[in-house]
Coordinates of C-alpha atoms and ligand atoms in Angstrom, one line a residue:
Chain A
M522 CA -18.9 32.6 -8.5
A523 CA -16.5 30.1 -9.1
K524 CA -14.8 26.5 -8.0
I525 CA -11.6 26.0 -10.3
T526 CA -9.0 23.7 -9.2
Y527 CA -5.7 24.6 -10.3
K528 CA -2.6 21.4 -9.9
S529 CA 0.5 22.2 -10.3
F530 CA 3.1 20.0 -11.9
D531 CA 4.0 18.5 -8.9
G532 CA 0.8 16.6 -8.2
T533 CA -0.8 19.9 -5.6
T534 CA -4.2 20.3 -6.1
T535 CA -5.7 24.2 -4.6
I536 CA -9.4 24.4 -5.5
V537 CA -10.4 28.5 -5.0
D538 CA -14.0 30.5 -5.0
V539 CA -13.1 32.6 -7.9
P540 CA -15.1 35.8 -8.1
A541 CA -16.8 35.5 -12.0
G542 CA -15.3 38.7 -14.0
R543 CA -12.2 37.7 -12.3
S544 CA -9.7 35.7 -14.5
V545 CA -8.7 32.1 -14.2
M546 CA -4.7 33.4 -14.2
R547 CA -5.3 36.4 -10.7
G548 CA -7.1 33.5 -8.9
A549 CA -4.2 32.3 -8.6
V550 CA -1.8 34.4 -8.7
A551 CA -4.1 36.0 -5.9
N552 CA -3.7 32.5 -3.6
G553 CA -0.6 32.7 -3.8
I554 CA -0.8 29.3 -6.2
A555 CA 2.8 29.2 -7.7
G556 CA 2.9 27.2 -11.2
I557 CA 1.5 30.6 -12.5
L558 CA 3.4 33.9 -13.2
A559 CA 1.9 36.1 -15.1
E560 CA 4.5 38.3 -15.5
C561 CA 2.6 40.8 -17.5
G562 CA -0.3 40.3 -14.9
G563 CA -3.2 39.7 -16.8
G564 CA -2.3 41.7 -20.4
A565 CA -2.0 38.6 -22.8
T566 CA 1.6 39.4 -23.6
C567 CA 4.0 37.2 -22.3
G568 CA 2.4 33.7 -22.2
T569 CA 3.1 32.8 -18.2
C570 CA -0.2 31.6 -17.5
H571 CA -0.3 28.4 -19.3
V572 CA -1.9 26.5 -17.8
Y573 CA -3.5 22.9 -19.6
I574 CA -7.7 22.4 -19.2
D575 CA -8.4 18.9 -17.3
E576 CA -9.0 16.0 -20.3
D577 CA -12.5 15.2 -19.1
N578 CA -13.1 18.9 -19.1
T579 CA -17.4 19.7 -19.7
V580 CA -17.6 23.2 -18.1
P581 CA -17.7 26.0 -21.2
L582 CA -14.8 28.5 -21.7
P583 CA -14.6 31.7 -23.0
P584 CA -13.6 32.5 -26.6
M585 CA -9.5 32.7 -27.9
L586 CA -8.7 35.7 -29.0
D587 CA -6.1 36.2 -31.9
L588 CA -3.4 37.1 -29.7
E589 CA -3.8 34.2 -27.4
D590 CA -3.5 32.0 -30.4
E591 CA 0.0 33.5 -31.1
L592 CA 0.5 33.6 -27.8
L593 CA 0.2 30.2 -27.3
E594 CA 2.9 29.6 -30.2
V595 CA 5.9 30.3 -28.5
T596 CA 5.1 29.2 -24.0
A597 CA 8.2 27.4 -22.5
S598 CA 5.7 24.1 -21.9
E599 CA 4.7 22.2 -25.6
R600 CA 1.6 23.8 -26.0
K601 CA -0.9 21.6 -26.8
D602 CA -4.8 21.8 -27.7
N603 CA -5.9 22.0 -24.0
S604 CA -3.3 25.0 -23.2
R605 CA -4.7 27.9 -23.0
L606 CA -3.3 31.5 -21.6
G607 CA -5.2 31.9 -18.3
C608 CA -5.6 36.0 -17.7
Q609 CA -7.5 35.8 -20.4
M610 CA -10.3 33.7 -19.4
P611 CA -12.8 35.2 -17.4
V612 CA -14.8 33.4 -15.3
S613 CA -17.9 33.7 -14.9
E614 CA -21.2 30.9 -12.6
D615 CA -21.5 28.5 -15.2
M616 CA -17.3 27.2 -15.3
D617 CA -17.7 26.2 -11.9
G618 CA -16.2 23.2 -11.0
L619 CA -13.3 23.8 -14.5
V620 CA -10.3 21.9 -13.8
V621 CA -6.6 23.8 -14.8
H622 CA -3.2 22.1 -15.2
M623 CA 0.1 23.6 -14.5
P624 CA 2.6 23.7 -17.4
E625 CA 6.2 21.6 -16.3
R626 CA 7.4 25.7 -16.5
Q627 CA 6.2 28.9 -17.8
L628 CA 9.3 30.7 -18.4
Chain B
M556 CA 19.9 29.0 5.6
D557 CA 18.3 31.3 7.5
V558 CA 20.4 35.2 8.9
G559 CA 18.1 36.4 11.3
D560 CA 15.8 38.7 10.4
V561 CA 15.8 40.7 7.3
V562 CA 14.1 44.3 6.8
V563 CA 12.6 45.0 3.9
V564 CA 11.9 48.7 2.9
G565 CA 9.6 49.7 0.9
G566 CA 6.2 47.9 -0.1
G567 CA 5.9 48.4 -3.5
Q568 CA 7.1 46.0 -6.3
A569 CA 10.3 44.7 -4.7
G570 CA 9.8 44.8 -1.3
F571 CA 6.8 43.0 -1.9
Q572 CA 8.2 40.2 -4.6
V573 CA 11.6 39.8 -2.4
C574 CA 9.3 39.2 0.6
V575 CA 8.2 36.0 -1.7
S576 CA 10.9 34.6 -2.7
L577 CA 12.4 35.0 1.1
R578 CA 9.9 33.0 2.4
D579 CA 9.7 31.1 -1.8
N580 CA 14.0 30.2 -1.2
G581 CA 12.8 28.5 2.4
F582 CA 14.2 31.0 4.8
T583 CA 11.7 31.0 8.2
G584 CA 13.4 33.2 9.8
K585 CA 11.2 37.5 11.4
L586 CA 10.6 39.2 8.1
T587 CA 8.6 42.8 7.9
L588 CA 8.0 45.1 5.1
V589 CA 8.4 48.6 6.0
C590 CA 5.2 50.0 4.0
G591 CA 5.3 53.6 4.0
E592 CA 1.9 54.4 2.2
R593 CA 0.3 53.1 4.9
V594 CA -1.9 49.8 2.5
P595 CA -0.5 46.9 1.6
P596 CA 1.3 46.4 -1.5
Y597 CA 0.2 46.9 -4.4
Q598 CA 0.8 47.4 -8.6
R599 CA 1.3 50.2 -9.9
P600 CA 0.6 49.7 -13.6
P601 CA -3.1 50.0 -13.6
L602 CA -3.1 53.1 -12.3
S603 CA -2.0 54.9 -14.8
K604 CA -4.7 52.5 -17.4
S605 CA -7.6 50.8 -16.5
F606 CA -7.9 52.5 -13.2
L607 CA -9.1 55.7 -14.0
Y608 CA -11.4 54.0 -16.6
G609 CA -12.5 51.2 -15.2
D610 CA -12.0 48.7 -12.4
A611 CA -8.8 47.0 -11.7
D612 CA -8.3 44.7 -9.2
L613 CA -4.5 46.4 -7.3
P614 CA -3.2 44.1 -3.8
F615 CA -1.0 41.9 -4.8
R616 CA -2.3 39.0 -2.4
P617 CA -5.5 40.0 -0.1
D618 CA -4.5 40.8 3.4
D619 CA -4.0 37.4 5.0
F620 CA -2.1 36.7 2.5
Y621 CA 0.6 38.0 4.9
P622 CA -0.2 36.6 8.4
Q623 CA -0.2 33.6 6.9
H624 CA 3.5 34.0 5.7
R625 CA 4.7 35.7 8.8
I626 CA 5.1 38.4 6.4
D627 CA 4.7 41.3 9.4
V628 CA 3.4 44.8 7.3
V629 CA 4.4 47.6 9.1
E630 CA 2.3 50.9 7.7
R631 CA 5.3 53.8 8.8
S632 CA 8.2 55.2 7.1
A633 CA 11.7 53.9 8.3
T634 CA 13.7 57.2 9.4
G635 CA 16.4 56.5 9.8
I636 CA 19.9 53.2 9.3
D637 CA 21.7 53.3 12.5
R638 CA 24.6 50.3 10.3
I639 CA 26.9 49.8 13.6
E640 CA 23.8 48.9 15.9
H641 CA 21.2 46.9 12.9
K642 CA 18.8 49.0 13.3
V643 CA 16.4 51.1 11.5
H644 CA 14.3 53.5 13.0
L645 CA 10.9 54.2 12.4
D646 CA 8.9 57.7 12.6
D647 CA 6.9 56.0 15.1
G648 CA 10.6 55.8 17.0
R649 CA 10.5 51.5 17.0
Q650 CA 13.6 50.4 16.8
L651 CA 13.6 47.0 14.3
P652 CA 16.6 44.9 14.0
Y653 CA 18.2 43.7 10.7
H654 CA 20.1 40.5 10.3
R655 CA 20.0 41.8 6.5
L656 CA 18.2 44.7 5.0
V657 CA 16.0 45.5 1.7
L658 CA 16.1 49.4 0.6
A659 CA 12.8 49.1 -2.3
T660 CA 12.2 52.3 -1.8
G661 CA 11.6 52.7 -5.5
A662 CA 11.0 56.7 -7.0
Y663 CA 9.4 59.1 -6.3
P664 CA 8.1 61.7 -9.0
R665 CA 9.7 64.8 -10.4
L666 CA 8.0 68.4 -10.4
L667 CA 7.8 71.2 -12.6
N668 CA 9.1 74.4 -10.1
L669 CA 7.2 76.8 -12.7
P670 CA 5.2 80.1 -11.6
G671 CA 1.6 78.0 -10.6
S672 CA 2.6 74.8 -10.6
R673 CA 1.4 74.6 -6.3
L674 CA -2.1 75.8 -8.3
R675 CA -5.3 72.6 -6.9
G676 CA -5.5 70.5 -10.5
V677 CA -1.4 70.1 -11.3
T678 CA -1.3 66.5 -10.7
A679 CA 1.6 64.1 -10.4
L680 CA 0.2 59.9 -10.5
R681 CA 2.8 57.7 -8.5
T682 CA 0.2 56.3 -6.4
L683 CA -3.1 55.1 -5.3
A684 CA -3.8 58.4 -3.8
D685 CA -2.4 60.0 -6.4
A686 CA -4.4 58.0 -9.1
E687 CA -7.6 57.7 -6.7
I688 CA -8.0 61.9 -7.1
L689 CA -6.8 62.0 -10.1
K690 CA -10.0 59.5 -11.7
G691 CA -12.3 61.6 -9.4
Q692 CA -11.2 64.6 -10.8
L693 CA -11.3 63.1 -14.6
E694 CA -14.8 62.4 -14.5
T695 CA -15.5 65.9 -14.3
S696 CA -12.5 67.5 -16.5
R697 CA -13.6 69.6 -19.5
R698 CA -10.0 69.7 -20.4
L699 CA -6.8 67.8 -19.7
V700 CA -3.4 68.7 -20.2
V701 CA -0.7 66.0 -19.9
I702 CA 3.0 67.7 -19.7
G703 CA 5.4 65.1 -20.9
G704 CA 4.8 62.6 -24.1
G705 CA 6.1 59.2 -22.2
F706 CA 4.6 57.0 -21.2
I707 CA 2.8 57.0 -18.2
G708 CA 1.4 60.7 -19.6
L709 CA 0.7 58.8 -22.8
E710 CA -0.9 56.0 -21.6
V711 CA -2.7 58.8 -19.4
A712 CA -4.3 60.6 -22.4
A713 CA -5.0 57.5 -23.4
A714 CA -6.6 56.6 -20.6
A715 CA -9.0 59.9 -20.4
R716 CA -9.6 59.7 -24.7
K717 CA -11.7 56.6 -23.4
L718 CA -13.9 58.8 -21.2
D719 CA -13.8 61.0 -23.5
V720 CA -12.1 64.1 -22.3
P721 CA -9.6 66.2 -24.9
V722 CA -6.7 66.1 -24.2
T723 CA -3.1 67.7 -25.3
V724 CA 0.0 66.4 -24.6
I725 CA 3.1 68.4 -24.5
E726 CA 6.7 66.7 -24.9
S727 CA 10.0 69.4 -25.0
L728 CA 11.9 66.9 -27.4
S729 CA 11.5 66.9 -30.7
R730 CA 9.1 63.1 -30.3
T731 CA 7.2 61.2 -27.8
M732 CA 9.0 59.1 -26.2
A733 CA 12.6 59.9 -27.2
R734 CA 14.6 58.1 -24.9
A735 CA 12.3 55.6 -24.6
V736 CA 11.7 54.2 -28.1
S737 CA 12.9 54.1 -31.6
I738 CA 11.9 56.4 -34.3
Q739 CA 9.5 54.5 -35.4
M740 CA 8.1 53.1 -32.9
S741 CA 7.1 56.6 -31.3
T742 CA 5.8 57.6 -34.6
H743 CA 3.4 54.2 -34.4
L744 CA 2.0 55.4 -31.3
T745 CA 2.1 58.9 -31.8
Q746 CA -0.3 58.8 -34.7
E747 CA -2.6 56.8 -33.0
H748 CA -3.6 59.1 -30.1
G749 CA -3.9 61.3 -33.4
R750 CA -6.8 59.4 -34.7
Q751 CA -8.3 59.2 -31.1
G752 CA -8.2 62.8 -30.6
T753 CA -5.7 63.7 -28.2
T754 CA -3.5 66.3 -29.8
V755 CA 0.5 65.9 -28.9
L756 CA 2.4 69.3 -29.5
V757 CA 5.8 68.2 -29.7
G758 CA 8.9 70.7 -29.0
R759 CA 7.3 73.1 -26.7
S760 CA 7.4 73.1 -23.4
V761 CA 5.4 75.2 -20.0
T762 CA 6.5 78.2 -18.5
A763 CA 3.6 78.5 -16.1
F764 CA 0.4 78.0 -14.9
D765 CA -2.8 80.4 -14.4
G766 CA -5.5 79.8 -12.2
D767 CA -8.6 81.4 -10.6
A768 CA -9.5 83.0 -7.6
S769 CA -9.8 79.5 -6.3
G770 CA -6.8 78.7 -6.5
R771 CA -7.5 76.3 -8.8
V772 CA -5.0 76.3 -12.3
T773 CA -7.0 77.2 -15.5
K774 CA -4.7 77.4 -17.9
V775 CA -1.1 76.2 -19.0
V776 CA 1.7 78.4 -20.3
L777 CA 3.6 78.0 -23.6
D778 CA 7.4 78.2 -24.1
D779 CA 6.0 80.2 -27.5
G780 CA 4.2 82.1 -25.5
S781 CA 0.2 80.5 -25.7
R782 CA -1.8 79.1 -23.1
L783 CA -4.2 76.5 -24.0
E784 CA -7.0 75.8 -21.2
A785 CA -7.3 74.1 -18.5
D786 CA -9.2 72.0 -15.7
L787 CA -6.8 69.4 -14.9
V788 CA -3.0 69.2 -16.0
V789 CA -1.6 66.0 -15.3
V790 CA 2.8 65.5 -14.5
G791 CA 4.3 63.0 -15.8
V792 CA 7.9 64.4 -16.6
G793 CA 9.7 61.3 -14.7
V794 CA 10.9 60.0 -11.5
A795 CA 14.5 60.1 -8.9
P796 CA 15.5 57.4 -7.0
D797 CA 14.4 57.4 -2.8
T798 CA 17.0 57.2 -2.0
E799 CA 17.5 59.1 1.1
L800 CA 17.4 56.2 3.5
A801 CA 20.8 54.7 1.5
A802 CA 22.2 58.2 1.5
G803 CA 21.5 59.6 5.2
A804 CA 22.8 56.1 6.5
G805 CA 26.3 57.4 4.4
L806 CA 26.3 54.1 1.6
K807 CA 27.0 55.5 -2.0
V808 CA 24.1 56.9 -3.6
D809 CA 24.8 58.1 -8.0
N810 CA 21.8 58.3 -9.8
G811 CA 20.2 55.4 -7.3
V812 CA 21.4 53.8 -4.3
V813 CA 24.5 51.8 -5.6
V814 CA 24.8 47.7 -6.3
D815 CA 26.8 45.8 -7.3
E816 CA 25.4 42.8 -10.0
Y817 CA 24.5 41.0 -6.1
L818 CA 22.7 44.0 -6.3
R819 CA 24.1 44.7 -2.4
T820 CA 25.9 48.1 -1.6
E821 CA 29.1 48.9 -0.4
D822 CA 27.7 47.3 3.3
E823 CA 27.2 44.1 2.6
T824 CA 24.3 43.6 4.6
I825 CA 22.3 46.3 2.8
Y826 CA 21.3 45.4 -0.4
A827 CA 18.8 48.1 -3.3
I828 CA 16.3 46.3 -5.3
G829 CA 14.1 48.5 -8.0
D830 CA 13.7 51.8 -8.8
C831 CA 15.7 53.0 -6.0
A832 CA 18.9 51.3 -7.3
S833 CA 21.7 51.2 -10.2
Y834 CA 23.4 48.9 -10.5
P835 CA 26.3 47.0 -13.5
S836 CA 24.0 45.2 -16.9
A837 CA 25.7 42.7 -18.5
H838 CA 22.8 44.0 -20.9
S839 CA 24.4 47.6 -21.1
G840 CA 27.5 46.0 -21.7
G841 CA 28.6 46.7 -17.8
Q842 CA 27.9 49.8 -17.8
R843 CA 25.3 51.1 -14.5
V844 CA 21.7 51.7 -15.1
R845 CA 18.4 52.5 -13.3
L846 CA 15.2 51.0 -14.7
E847 CA 12.0 52.1 -13.8
S848 CA 9.4 48.7 -14.5
V849 CA 7.8 45.0 -12.5
Q850 CA 10.5 43.1 -14.3
N851 CA 13.0 45.2 -12.6
A852 CA 11.9 45.2 -9.9
V853 CA 10.6 41.4 -9.8
D854 CA 13.4 40.2 -10.8
H855 CA 15.7 42.6 -8.8
A856 CA 14.4 40.6 -5.9
H857 CA 14.3 36.5 -7.0
C858 CA 17.8 38.1 -7.5
A859 CA 18.7 39.3 -4.5
A860 CA 16.1 36.4 -1.8
A861 CA 18.8 33.7 -3.1
N862 CA 21.8 35.8 -2.5
I863 CA 20.4 36.6 0.9
C864 CA 19.2 32.1 1.4
G865 CA 22.8 32.1 0.8
K866 CA 22.8 31.7 -2.9
P867 CA 24.4 33.5 -4.2
T868 CA 23.4 34.6 -8.2
R869 CA 24.7 37.3 -10.3
Y870 CA 21.9 39.1 -11.6
T871 CA 21.8 38.9 -15.4
A872 CA 18.3 39.1 -16.2
V873 CA 17.2 40.8 -19.1
P874 CA 15.1 44.4 -19.1
W875 CA 11.7 43.9 -20.5
F876 CA 8.4 46.3 -20.0
W877 CA 5.3 47.2 -21.1
S878 CA 3.0 49.7 -21.3
D879 CA -1.4 49.6 -22.7
Q880 CA -2.2 53.0 -25.4
Y881 CA -5.6 52.6 -27.0
G882 CA -6.1 49.6 -28.2
I883 CA -1.7 49.3 -29.0
K884 CA 0.4 46.0 -26.9
L885 CA 4.1 47.8 -27.1
Q886 CA 6.6 45.6 -25.6
I887 CA 10.2 46.2 -25.3
A888 CA 13.0 43.9 -24.7
G889 CA 16.9 44.7 -24.2
I890 CA 17.8 48.2 -24.6
S891 CA 18.7 50.2 -26.6
T892 CA 20.8 52.4 -26.1
G893 CA 23.3 52.8 -28.4
C894 CA 21.1 51.8 -31.6
D895 CA 22.7 52.8 -34.7
Q896 CA 20.8 50.3 -36.8
T897 CA 16.0 49.8 -36.9
V898 CA 14.7 47.6 -38.8
V899 CA 11.5 47.0 -39.0
A900 CA 9.5 43.8 -39.7
G901 CA 5.5 42.5 -39.4
D902 CA 2.5 44.8 -41.1
P903 CA 2.8 48.3 -39.3
E904 CA -0.3 48.9 -41.5
A905 CA -2.2 46.7 -39.6
G906 CA -0.8 47.6 -36.4
K907 CA 1.4 44.6 -35.7
F908 CA 5.1 44.5 -35.5
S909 CA 8.4 45.1 -34.6
V910 CA 11.5 47.1 -34.2
F911 CA 14.5 44.9 -34.1
C912 CA 17.7 47.4 -32.3
F913 CA 20.8 47.2 -33.4
R914 CA 24.1 48.1 -31.9
Q915 CA 27.7 47.4 -34.9
G916 CA 25.7 44.7 -36.1
K917 CA 24.7 42.6 -33.1
L918 CA 20.7 42.8 -31.6
I919 CA 20.2 45.0 -28.3
A920 CA 16.5 45.6 -28.6
V921 CA 13.9 45.0 -29.7
E922 CA 10.5 46.5 -29.5
S923 CA 7.1 44.9 -30.4
A924 CA 3.2 46.7 -30.5
N925 CA 1.5 43.9 -30.8
K926 CA 3.7 41.3 -31.6
P927 CA 3.8 39.2 -28.5
A928 CA 5.1 36.3 -29.8
D929 CA 8.1 38.2 -31.4
H930 CA 8.5 40.0 -27.3
V931 CA 8.7 36.2 -25.8
L932 CA 11.4 35.2 -28.5
A933 CA 13.3 38.2 -28.2
R934 CA 14.1 38.3 -24.0
R935 CA 14.3 34.6 -24.8
L936 CA 17.2 35.3 -27.8
L937 CA 18.7 37.9 -25.9
A938 CA 19.1 35.7 -22.4
G939 CA 22.1 34.5 -25.0
D940 CA 24.6 35.4 -27.9
P941 CA 21.5 36.7 -30.6
D942 CA 23.3 35.2 -34.0
L943 CA 20.3 37.5 -35.5
T944 CA 21.8 39.8 -38.0
P945 CA 19.9 43.2 -39.5
Q946 CA 20.3 41.3 -43.0
E947 CA 18.0 38.5 -42.8
V948 CA 15.5 40.9 -40.0
A949 CA 15.0 42.8 -43.7
T950 CA 14.4 40.2 -45.9
P951 CA 11.0 39.9 -47.2
G952 CA 8.9 38.0 -44.4
F953 CA 10.9 37.5 -42.1
D954 CA 9.6 35.7 -39.3
L955 CA 10.7 35.1 -35.3
K956 CA 8.6 33.0 -34.6
A957 CA 9.9 30.8 -38.2
R958 CA 13.5 30.7 -37.0
P959 CA 14.9 27.0 -34.9
K960 CA 13.8 28.4 -31.3
P961 CA 16.3 29.4 -29.2
P962 CA 16.4 27.6 -25.5
V963 CA 14.1 28.9 -23.2
G964 CA 14.9 29.5 -19.3
Ligands
LIG1064 C1 1.0 54.8 -13.1 C2 2.3 53.8 -12.9 C3 2.4 52.6 -14.4 C4 2.7 52.2 -14.8 N1 3.0 51.9 -15.6 C5 3.6 50.3 -15.4 C6 3.6 49.6 -16.6 O1 3.1 49.4 -17.5 N2 5.0 49.0 -17.0 C7 5.8 48.3 -16.5 O2 6.8 47.8 -16.3 N3 6.4 49.5 -15.2 C8 5.0 50.1 -15.2 N4 5.0 51.4 -13.9 C9 6.9 50.9 -13.4 C10 6.4 50.8 -12.0 O3 5.2 50.3 -11.3 C11 8.0 50.5 -11.6 O4 8.9 50.1 -11.5 C12 7.5 49.3 -9.9 O5 6.4 50.0 -9.6 C13 9.2 49.2 -8.9 O6 8.8 49.4 -8.1 P1 9.1 49.3 -6.6 O7 9.5 48.9 -5.2 O8 11.0 49.7 -6.9 O9 9.1 51.4 -6.4 P2 7.8 51.6 -6.0 O10 6.9 50.8 -6.7 O11 8.1 53.0 -5.8 O12 7.3 51.4 -4.3 C14 8.3 52.0 -3.5 C15 7.9 52.1 -2.2 O13 8.6 51.8 -0.7 C16 8.7 52.8 -0.1 N5 9.3 53.9 0.8 C17 9.8 55.0 0.1 N6 10.7 55.2 1.0 C18 10.4 54.0 2.3 C19 11.0 55.2 3.5 N7 11.5 55.5 3.8 N8 9.5 53.6 4.2 C20 8.8 53.3 3.7 N9 8.7 53.4 2.7 C21 9.7 53.6 2.0 C22 6.9 54.1 -1.6 O14 5.9 54.3 -0.8 C23 7.3 52.7 -1.9 O15 5.2 52.7 -1.2 C24 4.5 52.5 -13.9 C25 4.5 52.8 -12.8 C26 3.2 53.6 -12.7 C27 3.7 55.1 -11.4
LIG1065 S1 -0.2 37.1 -17.6 FE1 0.6 37.7 -19.3 S2 0.1 36.1 -21.3 FE2 -1.5 36.4 -19.4

């Protein structure tokens, strides 16, 4: 279990306990948090679970694979250095305290 | 705007989503979701994939989501619609009054009506209950035969190979996924099945099943008289739309419940969405289509919810679809019916490429294998008036990402 903070584009903050092994994307979708669409259900094929990792992040993040890197090039909101796909980040205990920001749009 | 009670029949992908979208659109009235499977809504795609060989997180939402959003989940079947009294009848005798009714009844697997097709071990795959049985049987199966080389059949074959179960796929047409993808893409996937140890027999059909004294399947009989050993048979020969309620209520049915571009039936208080709906598609030259995909269910739901909430919205979304087989992520954007020219771009050797499908020089669909960026861009292109020509795609070094990006949204 890790506490993940989701900050939506309009400023709403939601904190969720995400079980280890679930992705950052599932943590949002399962709790009905708007701003993450996840159209492909976590297959690293749609790019609609785009999030920005908080600028002051200190928690360790899983590595980025090629498919994720490729998809981030075509997301609807601008790719930044701190862009990630929520579905490609399985949550582990040591990610407790992670803060992610939702982009303006996913489509 | 409030329109009174909304009843949704069918708690699958489309029925679930229309409830969520109604609340997102500000609908505050009474909302009832009738779930004939008697379980809260869950996603089907993993049932032929990760669920069979590992874990899958299936429910769309935790159970408390529904009361929190005042969505009344009724685990019963609807047996009839009274269009004059505006009531849905349930199998427990209850009647649910509606101002607007959404039919999201989905589809059910076509069965084979052949000698022996009722033997134990011969099964189709649509619901969680089907998948649980199949998963249990796969654990001990020593020979699986899959009938039908479509998406579900091939995905089940891939899942079985992960569990090291020997598999033969039988397809009656001359190639796999013949109606859904280009010859290049179907060849690519079929070759991968071969590499992973699946036998794919094309141009062969099944005529009967043999069983043992206990009533369990032992062999599959083919049209050339040959017999294949099998202790488990998965029938994946397509689905038929569930139109029973609509037909019973006198609504027009023609390969699906007939709706207009607002997804409304001829009765303006009744909508039909998802796998059960036949609608005129802008991406098919205005021809009626009935699609079976998550995208179609979800986007239909968004559109119907907007219409119910008094925001007249035509359905124009670009169709797309995906399938996972072994390490191949196949994605399809658009509708390739009528395609008369295909151009391959990317690196087929490395398994990362897309097939661009044209009709009379106009881009109508793009199939991608492990090229998700092409897929995302293709969807945006197809949402507008694509200016991509076959010549451009055929230029050495062509890369969709290097073109000016099509507008989003
Ligand atoms: C194994 C499998 C794998 C799939 N994989 C993919 C994939 O990878 N990608 C993709 O895009 N699509 C995939 N699909 C297709 C996708 O799941 C369907 O297109 C989608 O579920 C359609 O949603 P729906 O709500 O229209 O129908 P359904 O999900 O079928 O839901 C209809 C529901 O209505 C209920 N119902 C029917 N009649 C009544 C009644 N009278 N009263 C009460 N309830 C009733 C049914 O029991 C059912 O629960 C897959 C489907 C299956 C079966
Ligand atoms: S959910 Fe589709 S890419 Fe993450």
